[in-house]
Amino acid sequence: MDFNLADIGEGIAEVEIMQWFVKPGDPIMQFDRVCEVQSDKATVEITSRYDGVIDKLCYDIGDMAAVGQPLITIKMEAGAGEPESADIKGAPPSTASSDTASTSSSPPKKKVKIDASKVLTSPAVRRIAKEESIDLTEVVGTGPKGRLLKEDVLNYVEARNNGTLPSSNAKEASINAPVQNTAGSSSPTQHEAVFEDRTIKIKGLQRIMVKTMEAANMIPTFGYCDEIEMNALVEVRRQLKETCVKQDINLSTMPFFLKAASLALLEYPQLNAHVTCEHCTEVTYKGSHNIGVAMDTPRGLLVPNIKNVQHKTIKELAMELNRLQKLGSEGKLGPADLSGGTFTLSNIGAIGGTYASPIIVMPEVVIGALGKFQTVPRYNDKMEVRPCTIMSVSWAADHRVVDGATMARFSNVWKTYIENPNTMLLDL
Ligand code: CAO
C-alpha cells in the first residue's frame, strides 16, 4: 500500500528528502524511522504507521516530496523472505560493498550499492557530504571501525577538486592504497584555486530560499536608514556582561535592540503585523511581539523568533537568544521557534558591512538590518570632536500597509531607546 507524506503543518506543501533510513526489501514496523525530510521550517524524521516490508522508495535523496503523495510503498505481508530480490532490484549496479560481494547466492561480480544512510558517520559529516554532492559510500572512513570522519570527506572534496581522485571507483582504489587517503597526506597543491566552471543543483534550504525570496521581492518596499550612537549602550552592556557571564548567559547587544523594538512597537503596533501575501487584502495587527532574529547557521539563513518579547526582561531575551543560537548551530531549530514571527531584526553587522537592503520575511511588514559598530569622530553639543561608536540601521517596510512617515517615527523611538538605554528601565 502507499504510505503518503502526511501534512506537517505550517502550510508546507513540499519537503526535501535528506536521507532514507530504509531501502526496498527492509522489514519495517510502526514507529520505525523511514526518512529525514527538510522544509524551510525544520528537519523532521518521518516514521512508519504500518508493519510490513518496504516495496519502493518513491524519491531519491535531494528530491522534493509533495505532501499527500506516496512517499514509499509497503508490502503488508511481513516476513515473506523476499528482501534480497527487492534489494538487488532497487539497487544500481555500481560500487561494490564487501558485504554484498561475498553473498554466496549472488554471482561473484554482481555489485550492489551500499545505502549511504548506513555509513557510520555523524549528521554534521552527512551535511557536508550533501552540500558537496558526495556519495558517502565512495569515501573511505579512517575512524574507529571505519567511521567516516569530517577530514575524510574534506580530503575527498579536495582530491576531487584537484582532479586527483581515482577515476572510476574511489573507494575500492583507496582501500587498496589507504595511506594515500589519510589526513596527513595533503598535497602541496591542495589550496590552489580550481579555474573551472562548476554547475551545482540548487536544492535544500537554498531551493526554498529561491521561492520565498522571489515572492518577497514582489512586495513594494520602502527603505529607510539612520545612524545610532552606541556609546551609552556599549557601556551598559560592558557593565552587565560580567554579571551575566557568572550566570552562564552571553549578553550581546541584540537583547537591547529587541527590547527597544518591542517598546517602540507599543507606540506603533501597525508595524507588528501580517498581511495576506498574494493580494494584500487584509492586515492583522499581531498581539504578541514575536521578534525574529536572522541567523547565520551552518544550514544557511534561518529566522527563529523570540516569542512575547514585550513580556521578557533583557536577561530573559539574552537567554532565549543563547538557546536559539545553540539550536541553530546544531541544526536543531524546529517549527515552534521558526514560525509565528511578527517583526524581524537582522544583525548582519556581526559579520560586517554598514548599510544593507533587507528583504521582508513574509507575511510580516517590517525588517531592520543592523550594520557593524564603528568608532568614528563626531562633534558633541560643544562642537568638540570625540570618538563615537556608530551603528547604522536599514529598515525595509511593506509600503502597501506602512507609510514612510510611520517607519521614520518608529525608527526615531527605537533609536532613542538605544542611545539612552536607561530610559528602557522606565518601561520595563
Ligand atoms: N557590529 C560589530 N560587532 C558586533 C555586531 C555588530 N553589529 N553584532 C555583534 N557583534 C559582536 C558582538 O559584540 C560579539 O563580540 P563580543 O562578545 O566580543 O563583544 C560578537 O560580535 C559575536 O556576537 P554574536 O553573533 O554572538 O551575538 P549577537 O547577539 O550580536 O548576534 C546573531 C546574534 C544570531 C544575530 C548573529 O550571530 C548572526 O547570525 N548574524 C548574522 C545575521 C545574518 O546573516 N543576516 C543576514 C540575513 S539576509 O541573508
Tab-separated table of C-alpha atoms and ligand atoms in Angstrom:
chain	number	residue	atom	x	y	z
A	1	MET	CA	0.000	0.000	0.000
A	2	ASP	CA	1.016	3.612	-0.475
A	3	PHE	CA	2.406	5.425	2.539
A	4	ASN	CA	1.641	9.092	1.869
A	5	LEU	CA	3.624	12.008	3.218
A	6	ALA	CA	1.388	13.441	5.915
A	7	ASP	CA	0.642	17.152	6.237
A	8	ILE	CA	3.340	18.501	8.554
A	9	GLY	CA	1.554	21.800	9.111
A	10	GLU	CA	2.585	25.441	8.654
A	11	GLY	CA	1.249	25.351	5.103
A	12	ILE	CA	4.242	23.306	3.940
A	13	ALA	CA	3.445	21.788	0.537
A	14	GLU	CA	6.719	20.016	-0.197
A	15	VAL	CA	9.861	18.927	1.590
A	16	GLU	CA	13.278	17.751	0.509
A	17	ILE	CA	14.329	14.159	1.140
A	18	MET	CA	17.525	14.385	3.192
A	19	GLN	CA	18.195	10.702	3.868
A	20	TRP	CA	16.479	7.344	3.800
A	21	PHE	CA	16.709	5.045	6.801
A	22	VAL	CA	15.222	2.133	4.820
A	23	LYS	CA	15.601	0.526	1.419
A	24	PRO	CA	13.418	-1.780	-0.656
A	25	GLY	CA	13.198	-5.186	0.971
A	26	ASP	CA	13.722	-3.946	4.521
A	27	PRO	CA	11.168	-5.119	7.041
A	28	ILE	CA	9.571	-2.186	8.804
A	29	MET	CA	7.398	-1.781	11.861
A	30	GLN	CA	5.202	1.002	13.161
A	31	PHE	CA	7.258	3.926	14.541
A	32	ASP	CA	10.446	2.788	12.741
A	33	ARG	CA	12.235	5.692	11.073
A	34	VAL	CA	11.561	5.926	7.327
A	35	CYS	CA	13.396	9.065	6.254
A	36	GLU	CA	14.511	12.533	7.192
A	37	VAL	CA	12.940	15.458	5.351
A	38	GLN	CA	13.665	19.145	5.410
A	39	SER	CA	11.414	22.143	4.927
A	40	ASP	CA	12.214	25.817	5.412
A	41	LYS	CA	10.919	25.429	8.963
A	42	ALA	CA	12.710	22.351	10.221
A	43	THR	CA	14.277	18.964	9.665
A	44	VAL	CA	11.831	16.210	10.582
A	45	GLU	CA	12.068	12.414	10.798
A	46	ILE	CA	9.129	10.545	9.286
A	47	THR	CA	8.186	7.289	10.984
A	48	SER	CA	6.139	4.396	9.688
A	49	ARG	CA	2.497	3.929	10.524
A	50	TYR	CA	2.444	0.314	9.327
A	51	ASP	CA	4.187	-3.040	9.727
A	52	GLY	CA	5.393	-4.671	6.528
A	53	VAL	CA	8.231	-4.772	4.032
A	54	ILE	CA	9.440	-1.762	2.071
A	55	ASP	CA	8.466	-2.233	-1.559
A	56	LYS	CA	9.525	1.044	-3.177
A	57	LEU	CA	11.040	4.402	-2.265
A	58	CYS	CA	9.228	6.990	-4.363
A	59	TYR	CA	12.020	9.596	-4.292
A	60	ASP	CA	15.787	9.867	-4.437
A	61	ILE	CA	17.760	11.835	-1.876
A	62	GLY	CA	17.544	15.514	-2.808
A	63	ASP	CA	14.120	15.181	-4.476
A	64	MET	CA	11.225	17.336	-3.334
A	65	ALA	CA	8.399	15.184	-1.949
A	66	ALA	CA	4.846	16.501	-2.121
A	67	VAL	CA	2.584	16.421	0.918
A	68	GLY	CA	-0.270	13.947	0.422
A	69	GLN	CA	1.590	11.977	-2.261
A	70	PRO	CA	3.134	8.492	-1.811
A	71	LEU	CA	6.495	8.561	-0.048
A	72	ILE	CA	7.068	4.792	-0.075
A	73	THR	CA	5.043	1.719	-0.824
A	74	ILE	CA	4.876	-1.060	1.733
A	75	LYS	CA	4.032	-4.725	1.287
A	76	MET	CA	1.776	-5.529	4.161
A	77	GLU	CA	2.668	-9.277	4.386
A	78	ALA	CA	5.764	-9.096	6.552
A	79	GLY	CA	8.351	-11.878	6.658
A	80	ALA	CA	7.796	-13.264	3.147
A	81	GLY	CA	11.541	-13.759	2.757
A	82	GLU	CA	11.879	-11.560	-0.302
A	83	PRO	CA	14.299	-8.867	0.930
A	84	GLU	CA	17.285	-9.944	-1.197
A	85	SER	CA	15.455	-9.817	-4.519
A	86	ALA	CA	13.936	-6.462	-3.674
A	87	ASP	CA	17.337	-5.215	-2.617
A	88	ILE	CA	19.004	-6.154	-5.892
A	89	LYS	CA	16.069	-4.885	-7.941
A	90	GLY	CA	16.245	-1.476	-6.303
A	91	ALA	CA	19.998	-1.008	-6.419
A	92	PRO	CA	22.011	0.269	-9.354
A	93	PRO	CA	24.969	-1.946	-10.220
A	94	SER	CA	27.760	0.412	-9.294
A	95	THR	CA	30.082	0.355	-6.274
A	96	ALA	CA	30.698	-2.964	-4.573
A	97	SER	CA	30.432	-3.374	-0.848
A	98	SER	CA	32.440	-6.094	0.841
A	99	ASP	CA	29.226	-7.406	2.453
A	100	THR	CA	27.233	-7.878	-0.684
A	101	ALA	CA	30.119	-9.018	-2.827
A	102	SER	CA	30.609	-12.050	-0.607
A	103	THR	CA	26.934	-13.120	-0.605
A	104	SER	CA	27.048	-16.705	-1.799
A	105	SER	CA	23.778	-16.654	-3.761
A	106	SER	CA	24.848	-13.687	-5.891
A	107	PRO	CA	27.029	-14.024	-8.945
A	108	PRO	CA	30.574	-13.161	-7.835
A	109	LYS	CA	30.801	-9.984	-9.939
A	110	LYS	CA	27.352	-8.630	-9.026
A	111	LYS	CA	27.709	-5.241	-7.342
A	112	VAL	CA	25.057	-3.807	-5.087
A	113	LYS	CA	25.283	-0.225	-3.928
A	114	ILE	CA	25.559	0.324	-0.193
A	115	ASP	CA	22.909	2.519	1.361
A	116	ALA	CA	24.547	5.867	2.256
A	117	SER	CA	22.314	6.146	5.321
A	118	LYS	CA	24.027	3.055	6.744
A	119	VAL	CA	27.519	4.558	6.529
A	120	LEU	CA	28.941	5.069	10.012
A	121	THR	CA	29.288	8.848	10.475
A	122	SER	CA	27.821	11.931	12.150
A	123	PRO	CA	24.955	14.167	10.910
A	124	ALA	CA	27.431	17.050	10.516
A	125	VAL	CA	29.561	14.973	8.124
A	126	ARG	CA	26.439	13.914	6.221
A	127	ARG	CA	25.555	17.576	5.863
A	128	ILE	CA	28.965	18.437	4.411
A	129	ALA	CA	28.730	15.483	2.036
A	130	LYS	CA	25.293	16.599	0.951
A	131	GLU	CA	26.407	20.183	0.362
A	132	GLU	CA	29.314	18.911	-1.728
A	133	SER	CA	27.098	16.366	-3.555
A	134	ILE	CA	29.256	13.474	-2.375
A	135	ASP	CA	28.101	9.884	-2.202
A	136	LEU	CA	29.229	8.796	1.266
A	137	THR	CA	29.683	5.229	0.112
A	138	GLU	CA	32.518	6.446	-2.116
A	139	VAL	CA	34.604	7.764	0.771
A	140	VAL	CA	36.893	5.688	2.965
A	141	GLY	CA	36.401	6.171	6.699
A	142	THR	CA	39.600	6.347	8.742
A	143	GLY	CA	37.920	6.498	12.174
A	144	PRO	CA	37.322	3.607	14.584
A	145	LYS	CA	35.538	0.693	12.853
A	146	GLY	CA	35.810	2.592	9.568
A	147	ARG	CA	33.785	5.549	10.840
A	148	LEU	CA	33.752	8.394	8.342
A	149	LEU	CA	35.373	11.471	9.838
A	150	LYS	CA	34.961	15.073	8.752
A	151	GLU	CA	38.510	15.154	7.422
A	152	ASP	CA	37.833	12.048	5.313
A	153	VAL	CA	35.116	13.939	3.482
A	154	LEU	CA	37.148	17.143	3.272
A	155	ASN	CA	40.132	15.202	1.883
A	156	TYR	CA	37.818	13.598	-0.635
A	157	VAL	CA	36.480	17.020	-1.685
A	158	GLU	CA	39.994	18.350	-2.149
A	159	ALA	CA	41.084	15.312	-4.099
A	160	ARG	CA	38.015	15.646	-6.293
A	161	ASN	CA	38.579	19.361	-6.837
A	162	ASN	CA	42.261	18.802	-7.583
A	163	GLY	CA	41.411	16.076	-10.042
A	164	THR	CA	43.469	13.567	-8.044
A	165	LEU	CA	40.576	11.306	-7.187
A	166	PRO	CA	40.946	7.783	-8.584
A	167	SER	CA	38.694	7.841	-11.619
A	168	SER	CA	36.148	5.024	-11.604
A	169	ASN	CA	35.807	3.708	-8.097
A	170	ALA	CA	37.360	5.892	-5.453
A	171	LYS	CA	36.540	3.679	-2.519
A	172	GLU	CA	37.968	0.481	-3.962
A	173	ALA	CA	41.093	2.269	-5.094
A	174	SER	CA	41.503	3.867	-1.709
A	175	ILE	CA	41.056	0.569	0.087
A	176	ASN	CA	43.943	-0.771	-1.963
A	177	ALA	CA	46.090	2.224	-1.058
A	178	PRO	CA	44.749	3.564	2.230
A	179	VAL	CA	47.893	5.510	3.113
A	180	GLN	CA	47.236	7.946	0.271
A	181	ASN	CA	43.898	8.948	1.732
A	182	THR	CA	44.844	9.726	5.323
A	183	ALA	CA	44.503	13.183	6.838
A	184	GLY	CA	48.247	13.840	6.904
A	185	SER	CA	48.828	13.303	3.201
A	186	SER	CA	47.873	16.759	1.984
A	187	SER	CA	49.399	17.568	-1.340
A	188	PRO	CA	51.214	20.903	-1.811
A	189	THR	CA	48.676	21.950	-4.436
A	190	GLN	CA	45.587	21.372	-2.328
A	191	HIS	CA	44.849	25.060	-1.665
A	192	GLU	CA	45.223	26.129	-5.263
A	193	ALA	CA	42.096	27.592	-6.851
A	194	VAL	CA	40.247	25.482	-9.412
A	195	PHE	CA	39.682	27.590	-12.523
A	196	GLU	CA	36.868	25.503	-13.864
A	197	ASP	CA	33.153	26.164	-14.230
A	198	ARG	CA	31.065	24.173	-11.803
A	199	THR	CA	27.299	23.872	-12.082
A	200	ILE	CA	25.589	22.861	-8.882
A	201	LYS	CA	21.944	21.954	-8.425
A	202	ILE	CA	20.112	24.412	-6.186
A	203	LYS	CA	18.413	22.320	-3.559
A	204	GLY	CA	17.527	22.033	0.105
A	205	LEU	CA	17.209	25.245	2.055
A	206	GLN	CA	18.564	27.186	-0.905
A	207	ARG	CA	15.744	25.979	-3.146
A	208	ILE	CA	13.231	27.061	-0.540
A	209	MET	CA	15.040	30.409	-0.349
A	210	VAL	CA	14.600	30.843	-4.120
A	211	LYS	CA	10.839	30.610	-3.752
A	212	THR	CA	10.381	32.711	-0.629
A	213	MET	CA	12.743	35.468	-1.757
A	214	GLU	CA	11.204	35.698	-5.218
A	215	ALA	CA	7.797	36.093	-3.612
A	216	ALA	CA	9.073	38.622	-1.038
A	217	ASN	CA	10.747	40.632	-3.771
A	218	MET	CA	7.311	41.336	-5.274
A	219	ILE	CA	6.460	43.469	-2.227
A	220	PRO	CA	6.729	47.223	-2.910
A	221	THR	CA	9.251	48.137	-0.251
A	222	PHE	CA	10.082	51.430	1.390
A	223	GLY	CA	13.682	51.717	2.597
A	224	TYR	CA	14.770	53.962	5.452
A	225	CYS	CA	18.231	54.224	7.032
A	226	ASP	CA	19.705	56.014	10.025
A	227	GLU	CA	22.751	56.048	12.305
A	228	ILE	CA	22.600	55.251	16.001
A	229	GLU	CA	25.124	56.382	18.614
A	230	MET	CA	26.061	53.334	20.604
A	231	ASN	CA	28.409	54.760	23.278
A	232	ALA	CA	25.918	54.516	26.145
A	233	LEU	CA	24.687	51.044	25.187
A	234	VAL	CA	28.216	49.713	24.747
A	235	GLU	CA	28.986	50.926	28.299
A	236	VAL	CA	25.773	49.492	29.815
A	237	ARG	CA	26.409	46.157	28.179
A	238	ARG	CA	30.009	46.167	29.426
A	239	GLN	CA	28.778	46.715	32.985
A	240	LEU	CA	26.143	43.971	32.826
A	241	LYS	CA	28.079	41.408	30.823
A	242	GLU	CA	30.156	40.148	33.768
A	243	THR	CA	27.051	39.530	35.884
A	244	CYS	CA	25.533	37.552	33.036
A	245	VAL	CA	28.728	35.546	32.462
A	246	LYS	CA	28.530	34.392	36.092
A	247	GLN	CA	25.068	33.042	35.297
A	248	ASP	CA	26.333	31.399	32.124
A	249	ILE	CA	24.499	33.871	29.890
A	250	ASN	CA	26.113	35.578	26.920
A	251	LEU	CA	24.800	39.143	26.850
A	252	SER	CA	25.288	40.709	23.438
A	253	THR	CA	23.713	43.961	22.271
A	254	MET	CA	20.887	42.099	20.484
A	255	PRO	CA	18.637	41.767	23.569
A	256	PHE	CA	18.712	45.577	23.932
A	257	PHE	CA	17.833	46.034	20.248
A	258	LEU	CA	14.976	43.550	20.644
A	259	LYS	CA	13.620	45.210	23.781
A	260	ALA	CA	13.872	48.663	22.209
A	261	ALA	CA	11.979	47.366	19.166
A	262	SER	CA	9.249	45.909	21.342
A	263	LEU	CA	8.874	49.167	23.306
A	264	ALA	CA	8.705	51.143	20.053
A	265	LEU	CA	6.150	48.690	18.668
A	266	LEU	CA	3.895	49.502	21.615
A	267	GLU	CA	3.709	53.003	20.143
A	268	TYR	CA	3.482	51.811	16.533
A	269	PRO	CA	1.556	48.496	16.613
A	270	GLN	CA	0.804	48.789	12.906
A	271	LEU	CA	4.394	47.658	12.218
A	272	ASN	CA	3.914	44.403	14.139
A	273	ALA	CA	1.619	42.911	11.555
A	274	HIS	CA	0.913	40.217	8.991
A	275	VAL	CA	-0.622	40.773	5.572
A	276	THR	CA	-2.324	38.239	3.362
A	277	CYS	CA	0.501	37.522	0.978
A	278	GLU	CA	-0.726	37.457	-2.573
A	279	HIS	CA	-3.222	40.268	-2.902
A	280	CYS	CA	-2.730	42.063	0.422
A	281	THR	CA	-6.445	42.205	1.101
A	282	GLU	CA	-6.171	42.053	4.889
A	283	VAL	CA	-3.731	43.180	7.532
A	284	THR	CA	-3.655	41.640	11.017
A	285	TYR	CA	-2.068	43.659	13.812
A	286	LYS	CA	-0.442	40.977	15.935
A	287	GLY	CA	-0.935	40.978	19.666
A	288	SER	CA	2.423	39.425	20.604
A	289	HIS	CA	5.824	40.794	19.721
A	290	ASN	CA	7.416	37.620	18.343
A	291	ILE	CA	10.578	39.191	17.029
A	292	GLY	CA	12.579	37.199	14.501
A	293	VAL	CA	16.368	37.215	14.529
A	294	ALA	CA	18.026	36.415	11.196
A	295	MET	CA	20.634	33.816	12.000
A	296	ASP	CA	23.624	32.671	10.024
A	297	THR	CA	23.689	28.907	10.684
A	298	PRO	CA	25.624	26.011	9.131
A	299	ARG	CA	22.380	25.162	7.268
A	300	GLY	CA	22.145	28.695	5.905
A	301	LEU	CA	19.917	31.629	6.782
A	302	LEU	CA	17.229	30.817	9.337
A	303	VAL	CA	14.951	33.251	11.148
A	304	PRO	CA	13.843	31.890	14.529
A	305	ASN	CA	11.819	34.278	16.629
A	306	ILE	CA	11.663	35.128	20.308
A	307	LYS	CA	8.092	34.904	21.486
A	308	ASN	CA	6.417	37.637	23.537
A	309	VAL	CA	9.378	39.977	23.687
A	310	GLN	CA	7.034	42.507	25.318
A	311	HIS	CA	6.861	40.352	28.462
A	312	LYS	CA	10.565	39.451	28.704
A	313	THR	CA	13.415	41.155	30.534
A	314	ILE	CA	16.680	41.865	28.752
A	315	LYS	CA	18.240	38.929	30.612
A	316	GLU	CA	15.440	36.619	29.509
A	317	LEU	CA	15.887	37.827	25.944
A	318	ALA	CA	19.617	37.058	26.170
A	319	MET	CA	18.841	33.550	27.451
A	320	GLU	CA	16.357	32.958	24.647
A	321	LEU	CA	18.829	34.213	22.060
A	322	ASN	CA	21.548	31.942	23.508
A	323	ARG	CA	19.159	28.989	23.287
A	324	LEU	CA	18.216	29.753	19.682
A	325	GLN	CA	21.852	30.280	18.651
A	326	LYS	CA	22.798	26.921	20.182
A	327	LEU	CA	19.957	25.129	18.403
A	328	GLY	CA	20.827	26.944	15.175
A	329	SER	CA	24.485	25.930	15.321
A	330	GLU	CA	23.432	22.298	15.961
A	331	GLY	CA	20.888	22.343	13.114
A	332	LYS	CA	18.082	21.652	15.573
A	333	LEU	CA	15.809	24.667	15.212
A	334	GLY	CA	12.264	23.377	14.941
A	335	PRO	CA	8.906	24.709	13.735
A	336	ALA	CA	7.993	26.115	17.157
A	337	ASP	CA	10.909	28.555	17.042
A	338	LEU	CA	10.824	29.172	13.302
A	339	SER	CA	7.166	30.018	12.897
A	340	GLY	CA	4.911	32.762	14.170
A	341	GLY	CA	7.312	35.711	13.826
A	342	THR	CA	5.759	39.167	13.623
A	343	PHE	CA	8.731	41.534	13.054
A	344	THR	CA	12.402	40.861	12.253
A	345	LEU	CA	15.859	42.192	13.047
A	346	SER	CA	18.903	41.062	11.099
A	347	ASN	CA	22.268	41.805	12.695
A	348	ILE	CA	24.353	41.459	9.560
A	349	GLY	CA	26.864	43.830	11.209
A	350	ALA	CA	28.019	40.896	13.356
A	351	ILE	CA	29.628	39.739	10.094
A	352	GLY	CA	30.373	43.151	8.603
A	353	GLY	CA	29.057	45.977	6.469
A	354	THR	CA	27.451	49.322	7.157
A	355	TYR	CA	24.135	49.574	5.273
A	356	ALA	CA	22.038	46.727	3.905
A	357	SER	CA	18.899	46.246	1.885
A	358	PRO	CA	16.987	43.580	3.813
A	359	ILE	CA	14.103	41.595	2.349
A	360	ILE	CA	10.877	41.320	4.304
A	361	VAL	CA	10.092	37.959	5.919
A	362	MET	CA	6.588	37.298	4.639
A	363	PRO	CA	3.885	37.769	5.840
A	364	GLU	CA	5.478	40.341	8.152
A	365	VAL	CA	5.651	44.001	7.142
A	366	VAL	CA	8.964	45.316	8.527
A	367	ILE	CA	12.550	44.122	8.813
A	368	GLY	CA	15.564	46.016	10.122
A	369	ALA	CA	19.191	45.254	9.232
A	370	LEU	CA	21.883	46.413	11.649
A	371	GLY	CA	25.331	47.440	10.473
A	372	LYS	CA	28.739	46.990	12.017
A	373	PHE	CA	29.642	49.107	15.071
A	374	GLN	CA	32.321	51.591	14.054
A	375	THR	CA	34.157	54.106	16.193
A	376	VAL	CA	34.330	57.394	14.276
A	377	PRO	CA	34.965	61.071	15.178
A	378	ARG	CA	31.777	63.067	15.963
A	379	TYR	CA	31.015	66.531	17.347
A	380	ASN	CA	29.311	66.854	20.724
A	381	ASP	CA	26.998	69.730	21.774
A	382	LYS	CA	30.019	71.976	22.443
A	383	MET	CA	31.362	71.297	18.971
A	384	GLU	CA	34.212	69.219	20.395
A	385	VAL	CA	35.321	66.186	18.471
A	386	ARG	CA	35.066	62.931	20.419
A	387	PRO	CA	35.153	59.233	19.488
A	388	CYS	CA	31.710	57.810	18.926
A	389	THR	CA	30.567	54.253	18.262
A	390	ILE	CA	28.027	54.330	15.450
A	391	MET	CA	25.738	51.621	14.126
A	392	SER	CA	23.577	52.030	11.062
A	393	VAL	CA	20.107	50.596	10.710
A	394	SER	CA	18.424	49.881	7.379
A	395	TRP	CA	14.677	49.320	7.573
A	396	ALA	CA	12.526	47.818	4.823
A	397	ALA	CA	8.771	48.233	5.179
A	398	ASP	CA	5.877	46.936	3.114
A	399	HIS	CA	4.717	50.212	1.577
A	400	ARG	CA	1.281	48.768	0.849
A	401	VAL	CA	0.456	48.987	4.554
A	402	VAL	CA	3.220	51.096	6.136
A	403	ASP	CA	3.933	54.659	5.078
A	404	GLY	CA	7.364	56.252	5.232
A	405	ALA	CA	6.498	58.719	7.999
A	406	THR	CA	5.349	55.936	10.331
A	407	MET	CA	8.503	53.965	9.614
A	408	ALA	CA	10.658	57.031	10.355
A	409	ARG	CA	8.801	57.819	13.606
A	410	PHE	CA	9.126	54.228	14.783
A	411	SER	CA	12.840	54.295	13.968
A	412	ASN	CA	13.274	57.523	15.955
A	413	VAL	CA	11.682	55.964	19.037
A	414	TRP	CA	13.786	52.808	18.682
A	415	LYS	CA	16.910	54.909	18.244
A	416	THR	CA	16.149	56.991	21.336
A	417	TYR	CA	15.874	53.859	23.478
A	418	ILE	CA	19.212	52.577	22.211
A	419	GLU	CA	21.021	55.881	22.545
A	420	ASN	CA	19.605	56.258	26.077
A	421	PRO	CA	19.331	52.675	27.305
A	422	ASN	CA	18.440	53.791	30.843
A	423	THR	CA	15.099	55.053	29.548
A	424	MET	CA	14.140	51.442	28.840
A	425	LEU	CA	14.119	50.871	32.588
A	426	LEU	CA	11.136	53.173	32.914
A	427	ASP	CA	9.068	50.991	30.633
A	428	LEU	CA	10.075	47.543	31.914
B	1	CAO	N1	28.970	45.154	14.878
B	1	CAO	C1	30.125	44.799	15.432
B	1	CAO	N2	30.227	43.751	16.289
B	1	CAO	C2	29.108	43.040	16.542
B	1	CAO	C3	27.874	43.367	15.995
B	1	CAO	C4	27.817	44.483	15.110
B	1	CAO	N3	26.683	44.858	14.553
B	1	CAO	N4	26.951	42.491	16.439
B	1	CAO	C5	27.582	41.641	17.248
B	1	CAO	N5	28.880	41.990	17.318
B	1	CAO	C6	29.893	41.341	18.114
B	1	CAO	C7	29.390	41.034	19.486
B	1	CAO	O1	29.521	42.161	20.320
B	1	CAO	C8	30.231	39.842	19.885
B	1	CAO	O2	31.504	40.222	20.317
B	1	CAO	P1	31.951	40.295	21.866
B	1	CAO	O3	31.229	39.217	22.594
B	1	CAO	O4	33.404	40.132	21.823
B	1	CAO	O5	31.557	41.639	22.286
B	1	CAO	C9	30.448	39.131	18.580
B	1	CAO	O6	30.181	40.065	17.550
B	1	CAO	C10	29.574	37.924	18.405
B	1	CAO	O7	28.240	38.309	18.572
B	1	CAO	P2	27.123	37.190	18.394
B	1	CAO	O8	26.968	36.835	16.979
B	1	CAO	O9	27.410	36.081	19.337
B	1	CAO	O10	25.860	37.864	19.015
B	1	CAO	P3	24.688	38.777	18.550
B	1	CAO	O11	23.652	38.502	19.556
B	1	CAO	O12	25.117	40.159	18.393
B	1	CAO	O13	24.165	38.249	17.121
B	1	CAO	C11	23.120	36.740	15.611
B	1	CAO	C12	23.494	37.028	17.049
B	1	CAO	C13	22.419	35.430	15.564
B	1	CAO	C14	22.216	37.834	15.104
B	1	CAO	C15	24.405	36.730	14.743
B	1	CAO	O14	25.295	35.775	15.254
B	1	CAO	C16	24.146	36.401	13.298
B	1	CAO	O15	23.935	35.267	12.897
B	1	CAO	N6	24.198	37.450	12.442
B	1	CAO	C17	24.078	37.279	11.006
B	1	CAO	C18	22.675	37.605	10.555
B	1	CAO	C19	22.560	37.458	9.052
B	1	CAO	O16	23.138	36.586	8.437
B	1	CAO	N7	21.786	38.351	8.449
B	1	CAO	C20	21.625	38.357	7.033
B	1	CAO	C21	20.240	37.972	6.687
B	1	CAO	S1	19.941	38.087	4.976
B	1	CAO	O17	20.746	36.835	4.381
